[in-house]
PDB file of C-alpha atoms in Angstrom:
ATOM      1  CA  UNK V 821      23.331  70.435  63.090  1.00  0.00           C
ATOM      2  CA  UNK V 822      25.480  71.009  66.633  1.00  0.00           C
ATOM      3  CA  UNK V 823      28.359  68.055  66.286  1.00  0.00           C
ATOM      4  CA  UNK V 824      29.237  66.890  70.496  1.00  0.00           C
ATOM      5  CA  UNK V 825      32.398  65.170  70.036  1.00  0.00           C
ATOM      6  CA  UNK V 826      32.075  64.482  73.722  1.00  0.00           C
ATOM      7  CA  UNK V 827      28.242  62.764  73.200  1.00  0.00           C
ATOM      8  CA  UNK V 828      27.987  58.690  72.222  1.00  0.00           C
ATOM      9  CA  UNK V 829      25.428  56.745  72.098  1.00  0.00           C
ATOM     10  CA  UNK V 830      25.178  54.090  74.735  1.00  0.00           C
ATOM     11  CA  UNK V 831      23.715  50.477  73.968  1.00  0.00           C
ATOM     12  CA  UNK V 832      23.717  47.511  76.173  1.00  0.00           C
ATOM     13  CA  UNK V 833      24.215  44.047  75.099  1.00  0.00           C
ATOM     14  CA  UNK V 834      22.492  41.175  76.429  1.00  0.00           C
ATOM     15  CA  UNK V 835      25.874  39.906  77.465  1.00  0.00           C
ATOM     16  CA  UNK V 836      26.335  42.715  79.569  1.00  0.00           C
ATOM     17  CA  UNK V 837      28.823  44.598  77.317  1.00  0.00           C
ATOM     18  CA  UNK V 838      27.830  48.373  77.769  1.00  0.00           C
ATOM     19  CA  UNK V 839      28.260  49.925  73.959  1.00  0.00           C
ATOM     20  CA  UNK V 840      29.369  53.073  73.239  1.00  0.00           C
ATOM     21  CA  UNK V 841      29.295  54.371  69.670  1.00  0.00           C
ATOM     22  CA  UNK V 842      29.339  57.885  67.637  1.00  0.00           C
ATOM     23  CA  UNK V 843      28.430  57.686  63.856  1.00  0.00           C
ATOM     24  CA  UNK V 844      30.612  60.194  61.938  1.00  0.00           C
ATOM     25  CA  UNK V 845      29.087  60.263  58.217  1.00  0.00           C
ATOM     26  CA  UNK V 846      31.952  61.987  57.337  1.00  0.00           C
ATOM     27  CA  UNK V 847      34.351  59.620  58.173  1.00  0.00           C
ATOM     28  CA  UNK V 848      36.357  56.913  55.780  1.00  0.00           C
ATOM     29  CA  UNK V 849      37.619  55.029  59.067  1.00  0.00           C
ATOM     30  CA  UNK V 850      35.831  53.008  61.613  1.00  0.00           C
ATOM     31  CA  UNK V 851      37.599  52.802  65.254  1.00  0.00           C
ATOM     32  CA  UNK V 852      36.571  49.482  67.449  1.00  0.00           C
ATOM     33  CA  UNK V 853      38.187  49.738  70.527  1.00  0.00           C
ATOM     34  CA  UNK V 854      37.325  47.372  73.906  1.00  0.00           C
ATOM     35  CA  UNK V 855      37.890  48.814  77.057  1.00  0.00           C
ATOM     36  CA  UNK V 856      37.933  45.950  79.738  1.00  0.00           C
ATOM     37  CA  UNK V 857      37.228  47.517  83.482  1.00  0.00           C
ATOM     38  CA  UNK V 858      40.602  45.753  84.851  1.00  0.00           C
ATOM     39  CA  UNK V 859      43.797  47.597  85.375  1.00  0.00           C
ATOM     40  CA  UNK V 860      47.531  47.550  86.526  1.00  0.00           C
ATOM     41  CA  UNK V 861      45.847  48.181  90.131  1.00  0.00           C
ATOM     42  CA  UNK V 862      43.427  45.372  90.395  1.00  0.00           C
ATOM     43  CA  UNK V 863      45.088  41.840  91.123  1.00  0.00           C
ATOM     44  CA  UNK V 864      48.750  40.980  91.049  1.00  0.00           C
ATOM     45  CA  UNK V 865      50.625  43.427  90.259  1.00  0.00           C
ATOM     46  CA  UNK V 866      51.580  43.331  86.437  1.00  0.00           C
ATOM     47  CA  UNK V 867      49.179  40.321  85.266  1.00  0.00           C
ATOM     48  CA  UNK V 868      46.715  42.168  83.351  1.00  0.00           C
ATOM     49  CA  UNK V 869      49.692  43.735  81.552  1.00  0.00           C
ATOM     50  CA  UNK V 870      51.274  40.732  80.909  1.00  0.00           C
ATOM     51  CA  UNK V 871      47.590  39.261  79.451  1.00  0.00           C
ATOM     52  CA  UNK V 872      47.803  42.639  77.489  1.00  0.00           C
ATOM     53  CA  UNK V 873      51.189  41.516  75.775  1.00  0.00           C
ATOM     54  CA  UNK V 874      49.922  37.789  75.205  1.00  0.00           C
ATOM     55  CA  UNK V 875      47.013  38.654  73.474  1.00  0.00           C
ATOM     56  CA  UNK V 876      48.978  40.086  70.624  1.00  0.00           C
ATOM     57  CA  UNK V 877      51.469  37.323  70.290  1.00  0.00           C
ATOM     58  CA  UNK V 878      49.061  34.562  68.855  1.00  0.00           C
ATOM     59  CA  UNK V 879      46.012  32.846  68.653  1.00  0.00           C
ATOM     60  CA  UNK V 880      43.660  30.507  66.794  1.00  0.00           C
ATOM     61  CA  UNK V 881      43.652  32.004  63.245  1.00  0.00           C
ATOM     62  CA  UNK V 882      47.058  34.244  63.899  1.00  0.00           C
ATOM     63  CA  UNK V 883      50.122  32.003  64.617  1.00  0.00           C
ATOM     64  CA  UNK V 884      52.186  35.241  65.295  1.00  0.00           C
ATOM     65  CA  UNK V 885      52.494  39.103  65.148  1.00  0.00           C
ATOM     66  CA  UNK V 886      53.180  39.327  61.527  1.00  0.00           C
ATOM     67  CA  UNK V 887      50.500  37.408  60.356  1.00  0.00           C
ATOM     68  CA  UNK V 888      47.897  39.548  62.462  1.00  0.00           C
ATOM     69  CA  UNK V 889      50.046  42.488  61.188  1.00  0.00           C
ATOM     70  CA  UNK V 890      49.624  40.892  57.311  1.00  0.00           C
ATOM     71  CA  UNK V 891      46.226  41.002  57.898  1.00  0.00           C
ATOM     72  CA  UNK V 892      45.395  44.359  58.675  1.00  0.00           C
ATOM     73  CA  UNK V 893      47.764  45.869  56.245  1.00  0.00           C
ATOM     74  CA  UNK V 894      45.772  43.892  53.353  1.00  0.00           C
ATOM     75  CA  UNK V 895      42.513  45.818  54.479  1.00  0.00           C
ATOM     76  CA  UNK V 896      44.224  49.222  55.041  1.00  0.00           C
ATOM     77  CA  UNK V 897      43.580  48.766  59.284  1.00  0.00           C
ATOM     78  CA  UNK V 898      46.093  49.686  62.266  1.00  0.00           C
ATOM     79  CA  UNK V 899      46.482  48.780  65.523  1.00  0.00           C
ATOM     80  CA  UNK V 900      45.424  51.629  67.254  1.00  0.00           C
ATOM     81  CA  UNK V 901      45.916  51.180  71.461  1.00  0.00           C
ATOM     82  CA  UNK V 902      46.825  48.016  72.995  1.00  0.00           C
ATOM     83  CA  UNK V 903      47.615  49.283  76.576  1.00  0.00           C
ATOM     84  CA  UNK V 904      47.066  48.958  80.475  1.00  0.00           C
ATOM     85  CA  UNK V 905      46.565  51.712  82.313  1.00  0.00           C
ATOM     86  CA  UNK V 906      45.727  51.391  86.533  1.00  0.00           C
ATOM     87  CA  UNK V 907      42.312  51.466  86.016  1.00  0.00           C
ATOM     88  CA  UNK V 908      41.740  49.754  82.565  1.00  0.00           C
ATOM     89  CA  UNK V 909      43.038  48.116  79.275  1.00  0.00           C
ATOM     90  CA  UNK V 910      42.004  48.849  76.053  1.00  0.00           C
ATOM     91  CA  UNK V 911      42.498  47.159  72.349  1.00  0.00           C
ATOM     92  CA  UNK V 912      41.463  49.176  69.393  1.00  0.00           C
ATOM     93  CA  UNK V 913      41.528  49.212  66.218  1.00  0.00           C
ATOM     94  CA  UNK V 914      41.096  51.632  63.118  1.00  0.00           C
ATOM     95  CA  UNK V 915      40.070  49.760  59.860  1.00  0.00           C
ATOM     96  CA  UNK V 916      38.669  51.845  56.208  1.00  0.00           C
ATOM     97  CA  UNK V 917      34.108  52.120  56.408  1.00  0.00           C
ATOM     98  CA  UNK V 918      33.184  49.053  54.785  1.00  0.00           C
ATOM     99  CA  UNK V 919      35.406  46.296  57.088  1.00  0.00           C
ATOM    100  CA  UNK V 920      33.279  45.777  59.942  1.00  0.00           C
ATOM    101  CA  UNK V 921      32.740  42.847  59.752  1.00  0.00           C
ATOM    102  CA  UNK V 922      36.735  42.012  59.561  1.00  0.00           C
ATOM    103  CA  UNK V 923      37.529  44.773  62.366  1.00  0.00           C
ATOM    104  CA  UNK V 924      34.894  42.708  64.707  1.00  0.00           C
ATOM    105  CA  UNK V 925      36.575  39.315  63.806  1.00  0.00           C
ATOM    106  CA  UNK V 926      39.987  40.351  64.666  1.00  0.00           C
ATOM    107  CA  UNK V 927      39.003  42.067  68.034  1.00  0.00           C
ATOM    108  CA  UNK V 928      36.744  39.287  69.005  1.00  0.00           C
ATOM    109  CA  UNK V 929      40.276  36.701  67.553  1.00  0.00           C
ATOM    110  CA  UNK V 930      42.237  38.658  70.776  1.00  0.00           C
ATOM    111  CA  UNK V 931      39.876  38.413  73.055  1.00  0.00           C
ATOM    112  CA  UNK V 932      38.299  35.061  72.589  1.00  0.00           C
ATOM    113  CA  UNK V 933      41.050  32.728  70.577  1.00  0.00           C
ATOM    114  CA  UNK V 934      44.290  33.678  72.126  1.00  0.00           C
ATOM    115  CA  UNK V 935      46.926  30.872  72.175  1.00  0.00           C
ATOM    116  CA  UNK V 936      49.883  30.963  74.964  1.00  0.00           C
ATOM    117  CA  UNK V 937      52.932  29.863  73.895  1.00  0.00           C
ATOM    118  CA  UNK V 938      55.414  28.639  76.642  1.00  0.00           C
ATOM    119  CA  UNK V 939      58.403  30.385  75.508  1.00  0.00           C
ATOM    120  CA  UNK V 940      56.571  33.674  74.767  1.00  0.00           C
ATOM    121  CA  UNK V 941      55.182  33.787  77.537  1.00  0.00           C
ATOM    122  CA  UNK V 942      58.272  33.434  79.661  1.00  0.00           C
ATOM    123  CA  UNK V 943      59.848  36.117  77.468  1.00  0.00           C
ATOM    124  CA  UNK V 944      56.930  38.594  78.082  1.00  0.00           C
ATOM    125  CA  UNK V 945      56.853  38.124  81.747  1.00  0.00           C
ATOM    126  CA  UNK V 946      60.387  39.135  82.014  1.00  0.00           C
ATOM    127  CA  UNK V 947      59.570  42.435  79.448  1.00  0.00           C
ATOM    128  CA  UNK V 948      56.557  42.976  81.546  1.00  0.00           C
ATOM    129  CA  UNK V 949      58.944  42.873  84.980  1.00  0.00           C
ATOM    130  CA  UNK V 950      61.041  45.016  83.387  1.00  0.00           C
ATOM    131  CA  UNK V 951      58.371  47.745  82.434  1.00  0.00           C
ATOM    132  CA  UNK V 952      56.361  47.952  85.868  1.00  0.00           C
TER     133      UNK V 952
END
């Protein structure tokens, strides 16, 4: 059997979310990552890295960074890439074969359920001016 690193499979949702997925039988992790088509050079400059920071502050389920951090330790997951690059942003994450379901949940928590917090929010604008 010739392994392509470099070869996914492409699905596409109903929503419109293109899919992209490689099944490694040998593998005892499973990587979810989303890659959202907006960058540092589309908008204002520095908002989709400030939404970047935000989203792993707090939301619905996760009233801060150590309880999101609580949970992924208790399954054996990371948090892979949370970044903003000019052209896109990406969240990932790396949890053990068997915790799909709970790798889904917590990507779809920071996408879908985050919760902004006046004070953190002016603190992460000023980190955020500081970094561009």
């Amino acid at each position: 059997m010739n392994f392509d690193p470099y070869k996914f499979t492409e699905q596409k949702l109903k929503n419109g979310i293109k899919l992209l997925y490689k099944e490694l039988p040998y593998a005892s992790q499973l990587r979810l990552s989303v890659v959202l088509d907006v960058g540092g050079l589309d908008g204002r400059p520095g908002l989709s890295h400030l939404v970047e920071h935000m989203v792993a502050k707090k939301t619905k389920n996760f009233p801060n960074t150590q309880s999101m951090d609580v949970y992924l330790e208790e399954r054996g997951a990371t948090r892979t890439e949370l970044y903003t690059s000019v052209f896109h942003s990406e969240l990932g994450v790396q949890f053990p074969i068997g915790y799909e379901k709970e790798a889904t949940f917590f990507v779809a928590e920071l996408l879908e359920r985050v919760e902004i917090d006046n004070d953190i929010l002016e603190r992460e604008k000023r980190i955020v001016l500081e970094e561009i």
